[in-house]
XYZ file of C-alpha atoms in Angstrom:
468
model
C 39.089 101.645 125.648
C 37.547 104.283 127.859
C 39.197 107.684 127.779
C 38.580 107.988 131.543
C 41.110 106.179 133.744
C 40.052 105.305 137.302
C 43.314 103.553 138.285
C 46.872 102.944 137.180
C 45.816 99.518 136.007
C 43.128 101.070 133.806
C 45.699 103.282 132.120
C 48.486 100.762 131.695
C 46.808 97.377 131.222
C 47.716 97.283 127.520
C 51.409 97.871 128.302
C 51.820 94.537 130.054
C 54.383 92.324 128.328
C 55.095 94.935 125.660
C 57.787 93.766 123.241
C 60.211 95.749 121.043
C 58.319 94.747 117.901
C 54.945 96.062 119.136
C 55.209 99.241 117.066
C 51.423 99.716 117.033
C 51.501 100.573 120.738
C 53.866 103.521 120.342
C 51.351 106.376 120.151
C 49.371 105.262 123.188
C 52.475 104.558 125.272
C 53.904 107.989 124.497
C 50.634 109.695 125.451
C 50.742 108.115 128.918
C 54.051 109.872 129.658
C 52.004 113.016 130.327
C 50.023 111.442 133.193
C 50.899 110.860 136.861
C 54.195 109.557 138.219
C 53.303 105.874 138.471
C 51.686 105.768 135.041
C 54.508 107.785 133.466
C 57.075 105.370 134.905
C 55.395 102.371 133.315
C 54.931 104.289 130.067
C 58.625 105.232 130.037
C 59.590 101.566 130.348
C 57.262 100.715 127.468
C 58.625 103.516 125.260
C 62.186 102.426 126.080
C 61.291 98.866 125.073
C 59.842 100.051 121.766
C 62.830 102.339 121.116
C 65.188 99.366 121.285
C 64.307 98.901 117.619
C 66.115 101.633 115.695
C 63.474 101.458 112.968
C 60.834 102.703 115.428
C 62.713 105.682 116.891
C 61.688 108.118 114.185
C 58.027 107.234 114.664
C 58.335 107.655 118.437
C 60.050 110.992 117.918
C 57.208 112.223 115.720
C 54.736 111.056 118.363
C 56.364 113.404 120.884
C 58.328 110.862 122.902
C 61.377 113.099 123.245
C 59.507 116.108 124.615
C 57.226 114.145 126.947
C 60.075 112.029 128.300
C 62.207 115.104 128.989
C 59.303 116.712 130.861
C 58.515 113.518 132.777
C 62.019 113.018 134.150
C 62.240 116.708 135.069
C 58.877 116.675 136.889
C 59.158 113.251 138.584
C 62.777 113.573 139.635
C 62.469 111.343 142.723
C 61.300 108.214 140.911
C 64.340 106.010 140.114
C 62.361 103.695 137.841
C 61.188 106.593 135.693
C 64.624 108.240 135.741
C 66.340 105.079 134.494
C 63.759 104.361 131.802
C 63.514 108.024 130.782
C 67.267 108.384 130.453
C 67.262 105.203 128.378
C 64.591 106.657 126.082
C 66.592 109.858 125.569
C 69.729 107.832 124.866
C 67.997 105.755 122.202
C 66.140 108.640 120.575
C 69.417 110.567 120.241
C 71.153 107.853 118.255
C 70.722 105.415 115.412
C 68.099 107.030 113.170
C 67.483 109.894 110.742
C 66.243 112.396 113.342
C 68.911 111.615 115.937
C 70.959 114.788 115.390
C 67.829 116.916 115.549
C 66.902 115.170 118.806
C 70.327 115.850 120.320
C 69.858 119.561 119.760
C 66.226 119.495 120.847
C 66.777 117.624 124.117
C 69.348 120.200 125.224
C 66.793 122.958 124.587
C 64.299 120.966 126.685
C 66.671 120.836 129.662
C 67.514 117.182 129.224
C 71.146 117.610 130.260
C 70.214 119.210 133.575
C 67.614 116.510 134.292
C 70.050 113.682 133.598
C 72.766 115.225 135.759
C 70.208 115.718 138.529
C 69.366 112.004 138.302
C 73.047 111.131 138.723
C 73.209 113.304 141.865
C 69.932 111.970 143.260
C 70.532 108.258 142.640
C 74.316 107.718 142.710
C 73.896 104.190 144.080
C 71.278 103.033 141.566
C 73.098 101.038 138.897
C 70.348 101.280 136.293
C 69.963 105.038 136.683
C 73.723 105.564 136.478
C 74.114 103.345 133.428
C 71.302 104.920 131.452
C 72.256 108.440 132.559
C 75.869 108.056 131.412
C 74.637 106.616 128.142
C 72.254 109.539 127.695
C 75.018 112.090 128.317
C 77.154 110.394 125.713
C 74.314 110.434 123.176
C 73.463 114.086 123.836
C 77.066 115.222 123.395
C 77.874 113.104 120.351
C 78.820 115.514 117.530
C 76.804 118.170 119.338
C 79.095 120.940 120.656
C 76.204 122.895 122.162
C 75.108 119.822 124.105
C 78.654 119.065 125.229
C 79.092 122.631 126.468
C 75.816 122.566 128.382
C 76.786 119.301 130.076
C 80.222 120.623 131.061
C 78.716 123.870 132.352
C 76.580 121.783 134.717
C 79.554 119.793 136.068
C 78.897 116.826 133.802
C 82.612 116.272 133.303
C 83.109 115.910 137.063
C 80.228 113.465 137.458
C 81.479 111.313 134.577
C 84.963 111.234 136.108
C 83.467 110.076 139.413
C 81.440 107.407 137.610
C 84.628 105.860 136.223
C 85.083 104.063 139.549
C 81.530 102.737 139.664
C 81.461 99.033 140.661
C 79.375 98.077 137.610
C 81.585 97.765 134.521
C 78.883 98.993 132.152
C 78.575 102.276 134.077
C 82.315 102.956 134.136
C 82.594 102.115 130.436
C 79.745 104.448 129.459
C 81.153 107.206 131.666
C 84.447 106.965 129.770
C 82.626 107.120 126.440
C 80.642 110.142 127.625
C 83.899 111.917 128.478
C 85.075 111.184 124.948
C 81.904 112.652 123.466
C 82.332 115.841 125.525
C 85.607 116.646 123.766
C 83.697 118.247 120.870
C 82.783 121.195 123.131
C 85.600 123.240 121.598
C 84.182 123.002 118.084
C 82.409 126.044 116.647
C 78.981 125.268 115.241
C 77.142 128.573 114.949
C 76.891 131.265 112.309
C 78.689 134.338 113.537
C 81.649 136.500 112.705
C 85.104 134.979 112.467
C 86.145 136.860 115.593
C 83.198 135.503 117.582
C 83.909 131.995 116.418
C 87.593 132.247 117.294
C 86.821 133.678 120.728
C 84.334 130.934 121.502
C 86.705 128.253 120.309
C 89.611 129.675 122.326
C 87.419 129.942 125.414
C 86.278 126.347 125.269
C 89.628 124.916 124.260
C 91.027 126.549 127.379
C 88.200 125.120 129.488
C 88.684 121.671 128.002
C 92.413 121.797 128.633
C 91.763 122.528 132.297
C 89.296 119.631 132.471
C 91.720 117.275 130.724
C 94.575 118.220 133.020
C 92.407 117.697 136.091
C 91.127 114.452 134.610
C 94.626 113.161 133.891
C 95.724 114.020 137.404
C 92.774 112.127 138.853
C 93.348 109.121 136.581
C 97.040 108.965 137.532
C 96.051 108.816 141.194
C 93.425 106.157 140.556
C 95.901 103.948 138.691
C 98.021 103.620 141.795
C 95.182 102.205 143.886
C 93.361 98.843 143.874
C 90.935 98.679 140.942
C 88.651 96.095 139.407
C 89.420 95.050 135.856
C 86.392 96.905 134.477
C 87.276 100.152 136.236
C 90.890 99.877 135.092
C 89.735 99.393 131.491
C 87.558 102.520 131.730
C 90.332 104.612 133.281
C 92.862 103.583 130.623
C 90.325 104.354 127.868
C 89.743 107.779 129.423
C 93.470 108.504 129.651
C 93.681 107.745 125.913
C 91.127 110.508 125.323
C 93.168 112.989 127.354
C 96.385 111.962 125.610
C 95.304 113.876 122.499
C 96.113 117.101 124.350
C 99.749 118.295 124.696
C 99.051 118.591 128.419
C 99.923 114.881 128.490
C 103.607 115.707 128.756
C 103.009 116.971 132.306
C 102.210 113.408 133.340
C 105.206 111.357 132.249
C 105.134 109.520 135.588
C 102.145 107.605 134.234
C 104.487 105.455 132.118
C 105.464 103.138 134.956
C 101.918 102.339 136.221
C 100.766 101.753 132.633
C 103.568 99.224 132.130
C 102.551 97.550 135.390
C 98.982 97.274 134.079
C 100.284 95.530 130.963
C 102.226 93.086 133.125
C 99.271 92.359 135.414
C 96.718 91.712 132.669
C 98.480 89.833 129.844
C 96.320 88.956 126.874
C 93.519 91.386 127.785
C 92.969 93.610 124.728
C 90.981 96.181 126.730
C 94.047 96.723 128.883
C 96.805 96.184 126.346
C 95.419 98.320 123.484
C 94.812 101.535 125.468
C 98.114 101.018 127.309
C 99.941 100.916 123.981
C 98.033 103.995 122.832
C 99.065 105.905 125.958
C 102.714 104.884 125.586
C 102.689 105.840 121.908
C 101.288 109.293 122.712
C 103.912 109.933 125.370
C 106.917 108.640 123.422
C 106.064 110.432 120.172
C 107.440 113.888 119.519
C 104.573 116.331 119.805
C 105.977 119.270 121.719
C 108.677 121.878 121.358
C 110.761 120.265 124.086
C 112.249 116.835 124.566
C 109.567 115.444 126.878
C 109.058 112.428 124.621
C 112.722 111.511 125.096
C 112.187 111.541 128.846
C 109.167 109.290 128.370
C 111.297 106.859 126.345
C 113.866 106.811 129.146
C 111.183 106.087 131.743
C 109.799 103.333 129.518
C 113.238 101.788 129.309
C 113.939 102.052 133.043
C 110.782 100.156 133.949
C 111.608 97.430 131.373
C 108.501 98.249 129.364
C 109.702 96.650 126.139
C 109.187 93.109 127.496
C 105.423 93.445 128.212
C 105.070 95.425 124.974
C 106.504 92.611 122.853
C 104.600 90.075 124.960
C 101.352 91.854 124.109
C 102.174 91.505 120.409
C 102.770 87.773 120.901
C 99.609 87.160 122.910
C 97.333 89.191 120.634
C 98.820 88.356 117.211
C 95.554 88.892 115.301
C 94.750 92.285 116.804
C 95.805 94.604 113.984
C 95.231 97.784 115.973
C 97.410 96.609 118.841
C 100.156 95.471 116.481
C 100.307 98.918 114.875
C 100.316 100.744 118.202
C 102.970 98.482 119.693
C 105.184 98.898 116.638
C 104.870 102.661 116.970
C 105.992 102.497 120.598
C 108.791 100.096 119.704
C 110.001 102.367 116.892
C 110.167 105.318 119.298
C 111.948 103.207 121.895
C 114.558 102.015 119.408
C 115.435 105.632 118.627
C 116.755 105.913 122.176
C 120.109 104.257 121.550
C 121.973 100.954 121.435
C 120.945 99.839 124.930
C 117.306 100.042 123.908
C 118.006 98.010 120.784
C 119.718 95.327 122.851
C 116.776 95.221 125.283
C 114.296 94.895 122.402
C 116.311 92.089 120.816
C 116.425 90.205 124.129
C 112.649 90.597 124.406
C 112.311 88.743 121.065
C 111.187 91.809 119.122
C 112.754 90.566 115.873
C 110.758 87.326 115.473
C 107.615 89.049 116.742
C 107.875 91.803 114.125
C 108.554 89.354 111.321
C 105.587 87.213 112.387
C 103.337 90.275 112.237
C 104.622 91.114 108.740
C 103.885 87.592 107.570
C 100.410 87.628 109.112
C 99.317 91.038 107.791
C 100.785 90.995 104.297
C 98.155 93.339 102.850
C 98.443 96.032 105.545
C 100.892 98.553 104.074
C 100.913 100.788 107.171
C 101.831 97.892 109.420
C 104.484 96.716 106.996
C 106.028 100.210 107.053
C 106.057 100.296 110.838
C 107.581 96.840 111.084
C 110.320 97.569 108.548
C 111.053 100.875 110.259
C 111.581 99.028 113.542
C 113.649 96.262 111.959
C 115.861 98.777 110.142
C 116.755 100.323 113.493
C 117.039 96.978 115.233
C 119.072 95.050 112.662
C 122.006 97.445 112.542
C 124.451 94.730 113.596
C 125.441 91.682 111.576
C 124.320 89.347 114.322
C 120.786 90.704 114.540
C 120.543 91.059 110.756
C 121.538 87.404 110.339
C 118.927 86.329 112.877
C 116.261 88.329 111.036
C 117.260 86.840 107.684
C 117.136 83.330 109.119
C 113.612 84.026 110.397
C 112.371 85.008 106.929
C 112.725 88.786 106.891
C 114.196 88.926 103.380
C 111.246 87.051 101.895
C 108.818 89.209 103.878
C 110.420 92.428 102.615
C 110.413 91.234 98.997
C 106.741 90.295 99.400
C 106.064 93.815 100.699
C 107.669 95.355 97.593
C 105.609 93.117 95.340
C 102.430 94.053 97.212
C 103.085 97.660 96.199
C 103.614 96.599 92.580
C 107.282 97.568 92.817
C 106.562 101.191 93.707
C 103.609 101.923 91.442
C 101.360 102.304 94.498
C 101.928 105.501 96.464
C 103.516 105.216 99.879
C 106.843 104.736 101.601
C 106.753 100.963 101.890
C 108.739 100.225 98.732
C 111.392 102.799 99.600
C 111.788 101.517 103.172
C 111.984 97.960 101.871
C 114.775 98.851 99.436
C 116.659 100.650 102.202
C 116.704 97.663 104.546
C 117.715 95.328 101.713
C 120.581 97.662 100.832
C 121.652 97.567 104.461
C 121.639 93.766 104.466
C 123.594 93.613 101.201
C 126.720 94.888 102.955
C 127.324 91.331 104.136
C 128.361 88.808 101.476
C 126.375 85.908 102.922
C 123.214 87.949 103.304
C 123.705 89.358 99.826
C 123.798 85.834 98.415
C 120.598 84.956 100.287
C 118.896 88.017 98.822
C 119.930 87.120 95.277
C 118.654 83.579 95.810
C 115.359 85.033 96.989
C 114.946 87.044 93.789
C 115.982 90.472 95.051
C 117.977 91.218 91.895
C 114.897 91.006 89.709
C 112.919 92.975 92.282
C 115.449 95.817 92.082
C 115.127 95.928 88.297
C 111.329 96.000 88.533
C 111.466 98.862 91.037
C 113.702 100.881 88.698
C 111.300 100.217 85.837
C 107.935 100.719 87.570
C 108.357 103.036 90.533
C 106.691 106.430 90.110
C 108.869 108.260 92.618
C 112.421 109.257 91.708
C 113.509 108.595 95.293
C 112.257 105.021 95.091
C 113.936 104.553 91.721
C 117.214 105.781 93.217
C 116.967 103.237 95.996
C 116.163 100.582 93.404
C 119.363 101.549 91.575
C 121.323 101.431 94.832
C 119.928 97.991 95.600
C 120.798 96.734 92.127
C 124.319 98.093 92.485
C 124.768 96.502 95.891
C 123.512 93.111 94.747
C 125.681 93.203 91.635
C 128.913 93.269 93.646
C 131.108 90.169 93.253
C 130.800 87.577 96.035
């Protein structure tokens, strides 16, 4: 090839129909990023195509793709094709290979964050630019506190919040993920004195708290308006990110619209899972006050237990949802007898037992389920229903799965406690003996490592040994 180009076609003819596996074209494609706008745009598309293969990103990095792409998008800021492809290149080069972390730091030094945010401002209606730009912001901020801080300093948080309502689902989803990546801005990652580190951390934790509070306020307002399914999914995912901050307790009014979302989109895991996560965060004790109790009351008033249990029924194989829903249910049942009655009417007992039977090897889920059932089955009627549905066998199976207490954890202890509670009734006690609970109690006394578990094993043996 001649080293003198007389036209765009002369410079880019070999880039036609470039494929991700054409690794041999990497060096030449990267070199063209340094030329004029039209050539650089085509070169950026080619480099993006090659970078789709994670195995080629290190080679492209060494060829200078990161630096030349950052300069190209900064210099040719009015070309949407180049901005979209360039942002895509930066996103790919900052993830999925050995030099990714180095690239995240390097691209911030090169002004990549400012260039990407400028592209978002310049082309807010260009779907491809917005999608790749949000993806690039996420990649730059991922485990990179310096990058996250630079993005926030340039109003990146605000632009990502605005992008949550973008009509294209992929843009709103990536904007939510970028917001999640920005949360590392409060981490200290430089070598300085302890005082400097503490001051920096305190400064940015305060800044992040302000951003989270503003973000939660905006999300609460958005939830009350008409939204597409994709936008709603992104907003709920973003609220989950903000829920990690105690500032969440200022927004207890979000409980009712979240429950409405669960009712409107049954069986949709992208709605149901984050909704359960939000409700769990609000109803769990995490503050010095009793805000979580108020959240439980609001959850009860809007009849939230019915869609919660319904979500467990409709997504029975979703382990994450089952755990979250059980956590919410456990908190709700702590609110008093009326809550227990409401949960029983919503068919919580059979739903919990079904989950125990399905996920026999998941000790955490078994603990959550037994915790809920211990609170729920505090009357003979509900205990009898649970026993008829197979709870006794499920609890005994849980004890055996922990090798009668040899494995660390609370599952064996909780299992013994609920069996002791059931043994107060003669009929249930007989059912437990028939199911082999007497031998289980002896094994727990013999094998359990914890004295507390052994004590409960002794109590269970004593209870089962009473005359009928």
